[in-house]
Amino acid sequence: MSAEYRVGVIGLGGRGMGHIHGILTERDDTIVTAVCDVYEDRMQKAVDYCKEKKGWDVAAVPCYRQLIERDDVDVVFVFSAWENHVPAAVYAMECGKQVGIEVGGAYSLDDCWKLVDTYEKTRIHCMMLENCCYDRNEMMVMRMVREGVFGKVVHCEGGYQHDLRSEIAFGEENRHYRLRNYQNRNCENYPTHELGPIAKILDINRGNRMVSLSSMASGAFGLNDFAEKNEKVNPALKTYRFAQGDIVKTNIRCANGELITLTLDTTLPRNYSRNFTVRGTNGYFSEVCNAVYMEHVHGEWDHKFYNNVKEYREQYEHPVWHKFETEGIKGGHGGMDWLVFDAFFEALKNGEVPPIDTYDTAAWMAITPLSEISILNNGAPQDIPDFTRGMWTHRPEWDKNHGFYALDK
Amino acid sequence: MSAEYRVGVIGLGGRGMGHIHGILTERDDTIVTAVCDVYEDRMQKAVDYCKEKKGWDVAAVPCYRQLIERDDVDVVFVFSAWENHVPAAVYAMECGKQVGIEVGGAYSLDDCWKLVDTYEKTRIHCMMLENCCYDRNEMMVMRMVREGVFGKVVHCEGGYQHDLRSEIAFGEENRHYRLRNYQNRNCENYPTHELGPIAKILDINRGNRMVSLSSMASGAFGLNDFAEKNEKVNPALKTYRFAQGDIVKTNIRCANGELITLTLDTTLPRNYSRNFTVRGTNGYFSEVCNAVYMEHVHGEWDHKFYNNVKEYREQYEHPVWHKFETEGIKGGHGGMDWLVFDAFFEALKNGEVPPIDTYDTAAWMAITPLSEISILNNGAPQDIPDFTRGMWTHRPEWDKNHGFYALDK
């Protein structure tokens, strides 16, 4: 058991502790050497957990910059509140540390450019750990797209459709950053769970790019209603004027003519769904219908094709999932958490560009501030910067060494 | 059997002949006295059909204005190509004839204002015969909304999602106007099948209104691909640069904070769906899932609630459908065609404002030219005119006499 990577973890809320528990203490090649959080009790819990489970002596470092600077930290993971993702990532790159960040949107285009500028200066990539890129259906559909099953892909749709009313409304008690964001901002605040897999399918930054977007939001009704119905919620929230609309719709035009539609949908009652949908000239995949619809195979007027994904599984299962299932599924969220971390370490080990690189991270995170401006301006279209500075037109030729976990081949 | 209404029919394509066959010759209170089409053979067919089935002597009138002017025409139905809906409707109102028009979008805001101006001058309404307002699920959901089942409604979604590639690509042979529209225009060309029921649910023009929209379109790939695959299609269409994008997404903001999302989706392979979706603070209805999802009743993490609409049918079936089913479903498209015509004649008989009045017709048709401008301007938001001239703020009080077929109570 050789611990090749000494890991510093910034952010020890539910997600950070989950990753320590489910992945970092389970791998043979990682040792957690330092943890950081703004709350003392969380750090203590992480230190105790690592000691108990693995016997590691983990340093508790309240300042994220001091954690990054430590000699016993090679790799930095940023699982903290959204606001700290870019500052921590940029400082890690500047300090020569490898870095992976949890998902989330940016607060400004300037922050996205900072990631890119810092990569180009340091040649260290910031990989967004977008687990949904590695979920089973998303990878199967990516393979089907690469093999031409759907023909020319024309439209992709997806959403973060998750009833988070309880998490948000109890944000004070839970110390969760979503509450303050919903109180103050109105935007597509969490675009990457759906956009990540779609961007990979559409070759964004590698032969294609996102050109412009328009976002519109509904009013904010869900959280007030939730507070009204639930005695335990802070009664001030019954009439609090939340900034964040319940539903945000974002349309994105791509250079090659595709349209992407994103939905943020987190403060009304509903079942979980990412509504992953890929439409092509030959047929489509729909997560909601759990189905593949193929021209000449399925009928326009009946719904018998619903739930037929299993019929396509064997032929189109992605090799990453074949291997994963043969060797046993590991980690949280059905395995995709494990896979995205494994992809991170595999790229590191092989000296490869990570499969989600700094250009991807920046482009995906940019949707959030652009959607905010668009909503404030009644849906006015916003140009999406070309973070590759024109290199998207020929990146496929020089940047395809993503190994087993490649998301662009 | 007294024929109270002498009907002139303009437009004898598939839809016009369908209505003559399925409704006008089946009712006790209507007699077709004149028909009009640009094609002689279609007129002859209609004349022969009415003679054979009912013994009527129907006049064939190539000019729609001459048909409208005839003394033996009391009611004019416009089933012709989209381009002729407004000119024919306006002329009918000016001639003092009652008028109903088939669904479709307008070509300019000016045309929408013409409808309103002409109503206000003549006090004759132009009712759009939007059959989907009377479909079973739409009416059940309208009742559920009125009874507060879903709480505050926040977001409604719908689409015209129908694989029309064959109809369009063979438009020359079929003499179908869709072909020329798809060749030249890029817009939400058919918004009302989904928008009609949604507008009624959201009280548009009666306490609420649509304020602005943004539309974006994908590129046009589906029809070229279809021509490529099908030898019988005119080979020129393989490379024809169609204007109409395969997928058009339109977001509409409403005065009371609701968001509406429309989808036009007619040139890629798919099953038929209007994706009728109503989201509220207590739960939602989804046509695609054929389901009602209710807070505290259904689970966030399983899909067992799919296909549960039947559980809600008995309690919330709309009276219009209760009666219809008791007495036997009649007419095309599962009955909704019959119902919308029955609503037209019932309002006429009772001297009531039709349940879809000129303000509704104008507002719904306006989405098309506004979406066209928005798409041409990269999704730039477009103000939606208030065709009621401010009356929407208090119309609920003075205009609620829509009888049995009311769509706003």
mmCIF file of C-alpha atoms in Angstrom, chain A residues 151-155 157 161-165 212-222 225-226 229-230 246-253 256-259 261 263 265 268-273 279-284 286-289 293-296 299-303 305-307 377-383, chain B residues 151-155 157 161-165 212-222 225-226 229-230 246-253 256-259 261 263 265 268-273 279-284 286-289 293-296 299-303 305-307 377-383:
data_model
loop_
_atom_site.group_PDB
_atom_site.id
_atom_site.type_symbol
_atom_site.label_atom_id
_atom_site.label_comp_id
_atom_site.label_asym_id
_atom_site.label_seq_id
_atom_site.Cartn_x
_atom_site.Cartn_y
_atom_site.Cartn_z
ATOM 1 C CA GLY A 151 -27.324 10.560 -36.278
ATOM 2 C CA LYS A 152 -26.530 14.249 -36.062
ATOM 3 C CA VAL A 153 -27.270 15.398 -32.504
ATOM 4 C CA VAL A 154 -29.429 18.533 -32.678
ATOM 5 C CA HIS A 155 -30.772 19.217 -29.202
ATOM 6 C CA GLU A 157 -31.691 18.919 -22.579
ATOM 7 C CA GLN A 161 -34.428 18.870 -10.741
ATOM 8 C CA HIS A 162 -34.203 18.100 -7.068
ATOM 9 C CA ASP A 163 -36.480 19.149 -4.225
ATOM 10 C CA LEU A 164 -34.008 20.995 -1.947
ATOM 11 C CA ARG A 165 -36.574 23.020 0.003
ATOM 12 C CA SER A 212 -24.587 32.464 -26.333
ATOM 13 C CA LEU A 213 -27.387 31.922 -23.864
ATOM 14 C CA SER A 214 -30.684 33.340 -22.709
ATOM 15 C CA SER A 215 -32.131 32.601 -19.249
ATOM 16 C CA MET A 216 -35.538 33.298 -17.778
ATOM 17 C CA ALA A 217 -36.773 32.560 -14.264
ATOM 18 C CA SER A 218 -40.156 32.115 -12.671
ATOM 19 C CA GLY A 219 -40.931 33.992 -9.501
ATOM 20 C CA ALA A 220 -39.944 32.609 -6.072
ATOM 21 C CA PHE A 221 -42.919 30.898 -4.448
ATOM 22 C CA GLY A 222 -41.759 27.483 -3.291
ATOM 23 C CA ASP A 225 -44.893 28.137 0.776
ATOM 24 C CA PHE A 226 -42.610 25.556 2.401
ATOM 25 C CA LYS A 229 -46.457 24.676 5.789
ATOM 26 C CA ASN A 230 -43.675 23.693 8.187
ATOM 27 C CA ASP A 246 -38.224 28.406 -8.488
ATOM 28 C CA ILE A 247 -37.626 27.428 -12.110
ATOM 29 C CA VAL A 248 -34.838 28.761 -14.321
ATOM 30 C CA LYS A 249 -34.724 27.889 -18.006
ATOM 31 C CA THR A 250 -31.561 28.503 -20.004
ATOM 32 C CA ASN A 251 -31.167 28.053 -23.743
ATOM 33 C CA ILE A 252 -27.645 27.818 -25.121
ATOM 34 C CA ARG A 253 -26.699 28.014 -28.796
ATOM 35 C CA ASN A 256 -22.299 23.766 -34.773
ATOM 36 C CA GLY A 257 -26.013 24.552 -34.631
ATOM 37 C CA GLU A 258 -27.034 22.515 -31.604
ATOM 38 C CA LEU A 259 -29.337 23.913 -28.949
ATOM 39 C CA THR A 261 -31.721 23.614 -22.744
ATOM 40 C CA THR A 263 -33.449 23.669 -16.118
ATOM 41 C CA ASP A 265 -35.739 23.248 -10.466
ATOM 42 C CA LEU A 268 -40.951 22.947 -5.723
ATOM 43 C CA PRO A 269 -42.102 19.444 -4.789
ATOM 44 C CA ARG A 270 -40.963 16.838 -7.301
ATOM 45 C CA ASN A 271 -39.102 13.600 -7.848
ATOM 46 C CA TYR A 272 -35.375 13.720 -8.545
ATOM 47 C CA SER A 273 -34.488 13.862 -12.228
ATOM 48 C CA ARG A 279 -32.124 14.299 -29.688
ATOM 49 C CA GLY A 280 -30.694 13.375 -33.062
ATOM 50 C CA THR A 281 -31.764 12.928 -36.660
ATOM 51 C CA ASN A 282 -32.138 9.148 -36.114
ATOM 52 C CA GLY A 283 -33.719 9.021 -32.677
ATOM 53 C CA TYR A 284 -33.272 9.974 -29.071
ATOM 54 C CA SER A 286 -34.768 10.189 -22.680
ATOM 55 C CA GLU A 287 -33.991 9.688 -19.010
ATOM 56 C CA VAL A 288 -37.554 10.616 -17.995
ATOM 57 C CA CYS A 289 -38.969 7.879 -20.235
ATOM 58 C CA TYR A 293 -36.548 5.941 -29.388
ATOM 59 C CA MET A 294 -35.328 4.951 -32.830
ATOM 60 C CA GLU A 295 -36.762 5.901 -36.205
ATOM 61 C CA HIS A 296 -38.510 2.963 -37.951
ATOM 62 C CA GLY A 299 -44.067 3.893 -33.050
ATOM 63 C CA GLU A 300 -45.065 7.519 -32.983
ATOM 64 C CA TRP A 301 -48.388 6.829 -31.317
ATOM 65 C CA ASP A 302 -47.703 4.355 -28.560
ATOM 66 C CA HIS A 303 -45.516 4.462 -25.500
ATOM 67 C CA PHE A 305 -40.804 1.979 -25.943
ATOM 68 C CA TYR A 306 -40.776 3.462 -22.434
ATOM 69 C CA ASN A 307 -38.354 1.662 -20.095
ATOM 70 C CA ASN A 377 -32.141 41.796 -18.216
ATOM 71 C CA ASN A 378 -35.344 39.924 -18.975
ATOM 72 C CA GLY A 379 -33.667 37.104 -20.885
ATOM 73 C CA ALA A 380 -31.284 39.246 -22.907
ATOM 74 C CA PRO A 381 -28.805 37.021 -24.759
ATOM 75 C CA GLN A 382 -25.299 36.874 -23.324
ATOM 76 C CA ASP A 383 -22.192 35.945 -25.274
ATOM 77 C CA GLY B 151 -51.163 25.185 -4.824
ATOM 78 C CA LYS B 152 -49.765 28.250 -6.538
ATOM 79 C CA VAL B 153 -48.948 27.319 -10.135
ATOM 80 C CA VAL B 154 -45.401 28.483 -10.910
ATOM 81 C CA HIS B 155 -44.354 26.905 -14.193
ATOM 82 C CA GLU B 157 -44.583 23.650 -20.030
ATOM 83 C CA GLN B 161 -43.838 17.575 -30.529
ATOM 84 C CA HIS B 162 -44.897 15.734 -33.618
ATOM 85 C CA ASP B 163 -42.805 14.156 -36.354
ATOM 86 C CA LEU B 164 -44.079 16.014 -39.434
ATOM 87 C CA ARG B 165 -41.090 15.328 -41.684
ATOM 88 C CA SER B 212 -42.338 39.019 -22.622
ATOM 89 C CA LEU B 213 -40.645 36.110 -24.335
ATOM 90 C CA SER B 214 -37.303 34.859 -25.531
ATOM 91 C CA SER B 215 -36.959 32.187 -28.237
ATOM 92 C CA MET B 216 -33.962 30.228 -29.443
ATOM 93 C CA ALA B 217 -33.801 27.658 -32.218
ATOM 94 C CA SER B 218 -31.472 24.828 -33.095
ATOM 95 C CA GLY B 219 -30.179 24.539 -36.614
ATOM 96 C CA ALA B 220 -32.186 22.791 -39.342
ATOM 97 C CA PHE B 221 -30.914 19.245 -39.830
ATOM 98 C CA GLY B 222 -33.930 16.946 -39.724
ATOM 99 C CA ASP B 225 -31.500 14.119 -43.304
ATOM 100 C CA PHE B 226 -35.009 12.871 -44.090
ATOM 101 C CA LYS B 229 -32.782 8.787 -46.397
ATOM 102 C CA ASN B 230 -35.910 8.722 -48.551
ATOM 103 C CA ASP B 246 -35.656 21.586 -35.759
ATOM 104 C CA ILE B 247 -36.248 22.576 -32.132
ATOM 105 C CA VAL B 248 -37.506 25.967 -30.966
ATOM 106 C CA LYS B 249 -37.638 26.791 -27.261
ATOM 107 C CA THR B 250 -39.632 29.781 -26.066
ATOM 108 C CA ASN B 251 -39.742 31.091 -22.510
ATOM 109 C CA ILE B 252 -42.588 33.434 -21.590
ATOM 110 C CA ARG B 253 -42.800 35.496 -18.407
ATOM 111 C CA ASN B 256 -48.048 37.134 -11.854
ATOM 112 C CA GLY B 257 -44.579 35.566 -11.829
ATOM 113 C CA GLU B 258 -45.271 32.359 -13.704
ATOM 114 C CA LEU B 259 -42.926 31.063 -16.390
ATOM 115 C CA THR B 261 -41.902 27.136 -21.668
ATOM 116 C CA THR B 263 -41.286 23.689 -27.538
ATOM 117 C CA ASP B 265 -40.343 19.942 -32.284
ATOM 118 C CA LEU B 268 -36.839 14.991 -35.869
ATOM 119 C CA PRO B 269 -37.977 11.427 -35.265
ATOM 120 C CA ARG B 270 -40.048 11.110 -32.099
ATOM 121 C CA ASN B 271 -43.319 9.962 -30.585
ATOM 122 C CA TYR B 272 -46.211 12.409 -30.448
ATOM 123 C CA SER B 273 -46.419 14.424 -27.231
ATOM 124 C CA ARG B 279 -45.946 22.711 -11.696
ATOM 125 C CA GLY B 280 -47.218 24.131 -8.426
ATOM 126 C CA THR B 281 -46.157 24.576 -4.834
ATOM 127 C CA ASN B 282 -48.025 21.370 -3.842
ATOM 128 C CA GLY B 283 -47.234 19.092 -6.757
ATOM 129 C CA TYR B 284 -47.496 18.667 -10.475
ATOM 130 C CA SER B 286 -46.955 15.552 -16.244
ATOM 131 C CA GLU B 287 -48.313 14.212 -19.508
ATOM 132 C CA VAL B 288 -45.005 12.513 -20.346
ATOM 133 C CA CYS B 289 -45.102 10.554 -17.075
ATOM 134 C CA TYR B 293 -47.049 13.974 -8.245
ATOM 135 C CA MET B 294 -48.182 15.243 -4.850
ATOM 136 C CA GLU B 295 -46.072 16.419 -1.945
ATOM 137 C CA HIS B 296 -46.071 13.963 0.974
ATOM 138 C CA GLY B 299 -41.592 9.641 -3.187
ATOM 139 C CA GLU B 300 -38.754 11.727 -4.499
ATOM 140 C CA TRP B 301 -36.638 8.719 -5.357
ATOM 141 C CA ASP B 302 -38.918 6.244 -7.029
ATOM 142 C CA HIS B 303 -41.022 6.392 -10.146
ATOM 143 C CA PHE B 305 -46.220 7.374 -9.374
ATOM 144 C CA TYR B 306 -45.836 7.127 -13.151
ATOM 145 C CA ASN B 307 -49.120 6.266 -14.900
ATOM 146 C CA ASN B 377 -31.934 38.558 -32.687
ATOM 147 C CA ASN B 378 -30.250 35.668 -30.904
ATOM 148 C CA GLY B 379 -32.981 35.255 -28.275
ATOM 149 C CA ALA B 380 -33.462 38.948 -27.524
ATOM 150 C CA PRO B 381 -36.522 39.405 -25.291
ATOM 151 C CA GLN B 382 -39.658 40.716 -26.975
ATOM 152 C CA ASP B 383 -42.477 42.528 -25.202
#
